[in-house]
mmCIF file of C-alpha atoms in Angstrom:
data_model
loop_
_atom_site.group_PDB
_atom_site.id
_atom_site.type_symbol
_atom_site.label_atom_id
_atom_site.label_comp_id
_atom_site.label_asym_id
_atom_site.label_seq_id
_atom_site.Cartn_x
_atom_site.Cartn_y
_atom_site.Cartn_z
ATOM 1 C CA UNK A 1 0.000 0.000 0.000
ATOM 2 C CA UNK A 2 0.766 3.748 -0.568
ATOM 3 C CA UNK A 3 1.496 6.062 1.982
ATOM 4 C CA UNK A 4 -1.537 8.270 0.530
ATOM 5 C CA UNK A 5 -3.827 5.065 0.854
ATOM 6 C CA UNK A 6 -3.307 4.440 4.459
ATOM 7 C CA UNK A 7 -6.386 5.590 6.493
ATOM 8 C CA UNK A 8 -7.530 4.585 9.974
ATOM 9 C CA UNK A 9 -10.958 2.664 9.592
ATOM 10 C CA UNK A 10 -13.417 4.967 11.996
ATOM 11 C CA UNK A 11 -14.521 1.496 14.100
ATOM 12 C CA UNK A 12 -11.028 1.411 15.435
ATOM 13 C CA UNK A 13 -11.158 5.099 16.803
ATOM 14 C CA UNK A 14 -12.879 6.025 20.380
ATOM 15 C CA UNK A 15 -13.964 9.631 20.247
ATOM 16 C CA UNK A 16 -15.353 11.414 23.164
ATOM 17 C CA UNK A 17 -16.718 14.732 23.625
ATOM 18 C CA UNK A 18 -15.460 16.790 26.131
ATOM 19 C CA UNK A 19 -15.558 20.687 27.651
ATOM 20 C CA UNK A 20 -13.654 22.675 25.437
ATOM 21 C CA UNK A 21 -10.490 25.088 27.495
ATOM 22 C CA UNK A 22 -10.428 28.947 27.487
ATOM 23 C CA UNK A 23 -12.394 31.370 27.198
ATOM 24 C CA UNK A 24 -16.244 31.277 25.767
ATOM 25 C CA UNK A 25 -18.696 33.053 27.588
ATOM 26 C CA UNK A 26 -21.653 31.906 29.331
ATOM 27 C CA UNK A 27 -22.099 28.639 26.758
ATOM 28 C CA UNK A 28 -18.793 27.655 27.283
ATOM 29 C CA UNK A 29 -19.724 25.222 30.722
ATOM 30 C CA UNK A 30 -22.892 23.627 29.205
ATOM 31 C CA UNK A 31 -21.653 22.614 26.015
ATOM 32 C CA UNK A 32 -19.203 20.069 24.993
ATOM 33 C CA UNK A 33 -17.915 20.533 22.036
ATOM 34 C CA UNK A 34 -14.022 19.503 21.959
ATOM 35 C CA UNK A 35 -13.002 15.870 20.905
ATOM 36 C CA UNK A 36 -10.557 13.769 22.708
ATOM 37 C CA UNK A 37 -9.930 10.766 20.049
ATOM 38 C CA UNK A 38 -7.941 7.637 21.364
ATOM 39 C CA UNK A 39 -6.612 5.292 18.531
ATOM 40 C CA UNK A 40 -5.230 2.011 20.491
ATOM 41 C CA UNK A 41 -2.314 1.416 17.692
ATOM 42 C CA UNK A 42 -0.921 -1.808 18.750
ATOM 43 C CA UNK A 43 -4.720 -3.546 18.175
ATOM 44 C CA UNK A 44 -5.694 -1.744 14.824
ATOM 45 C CA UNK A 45 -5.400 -3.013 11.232
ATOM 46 C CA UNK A 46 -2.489 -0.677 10.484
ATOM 47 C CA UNK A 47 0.727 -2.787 8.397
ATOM 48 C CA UNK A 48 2.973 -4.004 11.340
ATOM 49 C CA UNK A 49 5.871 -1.967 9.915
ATOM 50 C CA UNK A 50 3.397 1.497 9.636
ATOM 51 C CA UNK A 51 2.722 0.580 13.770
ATOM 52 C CA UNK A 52 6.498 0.284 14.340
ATOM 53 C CA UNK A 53 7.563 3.277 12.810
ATOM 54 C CA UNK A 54 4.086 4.931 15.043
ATOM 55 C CA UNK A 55 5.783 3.614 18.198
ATOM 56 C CA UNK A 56 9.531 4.435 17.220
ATOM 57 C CA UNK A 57 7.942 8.342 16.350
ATOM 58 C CA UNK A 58 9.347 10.700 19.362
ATOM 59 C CA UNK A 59 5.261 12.111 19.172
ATOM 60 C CA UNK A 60 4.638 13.252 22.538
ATOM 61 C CA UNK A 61 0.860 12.720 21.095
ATOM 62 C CA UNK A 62 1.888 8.816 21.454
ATOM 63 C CA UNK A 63 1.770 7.230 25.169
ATOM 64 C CA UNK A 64 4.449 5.426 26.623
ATOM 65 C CA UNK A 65 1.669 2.149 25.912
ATOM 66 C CA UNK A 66 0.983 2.985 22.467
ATOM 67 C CA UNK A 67 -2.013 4.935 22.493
ATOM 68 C CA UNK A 68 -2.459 8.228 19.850
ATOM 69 C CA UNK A 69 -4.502 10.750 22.323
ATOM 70 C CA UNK A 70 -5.579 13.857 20.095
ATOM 71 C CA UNK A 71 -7.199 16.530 21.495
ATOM 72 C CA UNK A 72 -9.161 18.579 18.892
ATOM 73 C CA UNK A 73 -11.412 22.134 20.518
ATOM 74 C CA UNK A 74 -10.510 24.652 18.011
ATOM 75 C CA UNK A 75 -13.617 24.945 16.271
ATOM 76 C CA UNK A 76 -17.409 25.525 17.764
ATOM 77 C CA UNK A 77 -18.899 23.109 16.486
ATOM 78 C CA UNK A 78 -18.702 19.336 17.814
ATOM 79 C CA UNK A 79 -18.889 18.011 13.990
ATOM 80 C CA UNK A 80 -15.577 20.196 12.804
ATOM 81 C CA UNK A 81 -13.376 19.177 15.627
ATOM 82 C CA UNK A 82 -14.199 15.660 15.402
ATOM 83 C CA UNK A 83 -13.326 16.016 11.444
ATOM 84 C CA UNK A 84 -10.229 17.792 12.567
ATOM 85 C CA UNK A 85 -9.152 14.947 15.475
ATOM 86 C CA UNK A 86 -9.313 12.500 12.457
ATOM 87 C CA UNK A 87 -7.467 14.342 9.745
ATOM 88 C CA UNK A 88 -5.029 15.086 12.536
ATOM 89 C CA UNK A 89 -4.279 10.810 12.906
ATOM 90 C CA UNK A 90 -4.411 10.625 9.113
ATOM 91 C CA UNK A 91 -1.907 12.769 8.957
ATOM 92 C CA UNK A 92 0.267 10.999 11.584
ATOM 93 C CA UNK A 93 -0.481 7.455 10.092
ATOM 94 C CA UNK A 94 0.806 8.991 6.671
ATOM 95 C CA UNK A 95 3.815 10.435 8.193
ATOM 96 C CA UNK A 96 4.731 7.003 9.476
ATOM 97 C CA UNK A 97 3.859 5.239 6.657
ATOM 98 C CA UNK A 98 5.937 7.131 4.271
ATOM 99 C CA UNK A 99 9.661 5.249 3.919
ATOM 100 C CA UNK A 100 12.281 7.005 3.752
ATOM 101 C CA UNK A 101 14.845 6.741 0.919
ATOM 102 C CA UNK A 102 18.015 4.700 1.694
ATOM 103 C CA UNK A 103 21.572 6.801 1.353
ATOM 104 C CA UNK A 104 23.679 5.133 -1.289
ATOM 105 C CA UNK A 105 26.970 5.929 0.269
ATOM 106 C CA UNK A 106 29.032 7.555 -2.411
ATOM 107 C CA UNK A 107 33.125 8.168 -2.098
ATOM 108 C CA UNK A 108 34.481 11.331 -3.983
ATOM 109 C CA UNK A 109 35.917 10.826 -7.308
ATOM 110 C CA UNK A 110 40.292 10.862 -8.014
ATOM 111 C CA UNK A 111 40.060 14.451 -8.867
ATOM 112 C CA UNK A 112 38.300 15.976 -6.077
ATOM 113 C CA UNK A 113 40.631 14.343 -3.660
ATOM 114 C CA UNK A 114 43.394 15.752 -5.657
ATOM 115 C CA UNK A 115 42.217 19.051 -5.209
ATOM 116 C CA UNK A 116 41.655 18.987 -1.586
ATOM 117 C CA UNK A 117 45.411 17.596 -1.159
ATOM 118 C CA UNK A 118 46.559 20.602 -3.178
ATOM 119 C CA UNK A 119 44.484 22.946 -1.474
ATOM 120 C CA UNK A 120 45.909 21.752 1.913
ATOM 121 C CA UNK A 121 49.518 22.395 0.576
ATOM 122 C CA UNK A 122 49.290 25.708 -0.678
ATOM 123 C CA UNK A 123 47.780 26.722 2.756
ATOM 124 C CA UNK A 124 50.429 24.708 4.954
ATOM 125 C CA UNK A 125 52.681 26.739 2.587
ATOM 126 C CA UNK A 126 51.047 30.121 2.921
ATOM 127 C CA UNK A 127 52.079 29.703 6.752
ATOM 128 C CA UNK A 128 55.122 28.440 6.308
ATOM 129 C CA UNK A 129 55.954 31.318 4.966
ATOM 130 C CA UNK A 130 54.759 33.669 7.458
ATOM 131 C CA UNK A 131 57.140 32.165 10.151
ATOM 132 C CA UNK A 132 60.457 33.808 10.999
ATOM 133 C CA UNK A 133 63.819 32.677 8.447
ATOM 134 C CA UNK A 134 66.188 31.462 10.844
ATOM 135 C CA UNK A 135 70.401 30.897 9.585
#
């Protein structure tokens, strides 16, 4: 599978509703409308090598037992951050499930060595000449 094809299936996410932080007026302690999502990763469908580069991630957003907690209270409405809280995993899962290229170690070529060797002389020479001419 493709990085861009990777998405968590919704069954496998627990999303609660929760009071959002900050400031909000008077409708601010009656309604709930941020999103804590929890996405177990060890028990979901992800490819094993997608969950070990998850758990190998230095996310703080990723507990110490492998749980994604995303906490999503930017918008008013319940239905946006919930919409955000996923995109927010997608994006993670896609992060982890893109592989990185492997460096082809490379050595530098005859000439380029040269000139680093010659460069190096005509320095050491530049301060040998600076130095006092003893008898």
């Amino acid at each position: 599978m493709r990085p861009a094809e990777i998405t968590v299936p919704e069954h496998e996410v627990e999303l609660t509703a929760v009071r959002a932080q900050g400031a909000g007026g008077q409708n601010v302690n009656k309604v709930s409308n941020a999103v804590h999502l929890r996405f177990d990763i060890s028990r979901s469908s992800l490819p094993p090598d997608v969950k070990e580069r998850l758990l190998r991630r230095g996310d703080h957003r990723v507990s110490r037992t492998g749980v994604v907690v995303i906490k999503a209270q930017s918008h008013r409405s319940l239905e946006m951050n919930r919409a955000e809280a996923l995109a927010r995993l997608n994006a993670l899962v896609a992060a982890a499930a893109h592989v990185p290229k492997r460096r082809k170690p490379t050595r530098p070529t005859r000439s380029s060595q040269e000139k680093r060797i010659q460069a190096k002389k005509k320095h050491s020479l530049n301060k040998k000449l600076r130095s006092r001419v003893f008898d």
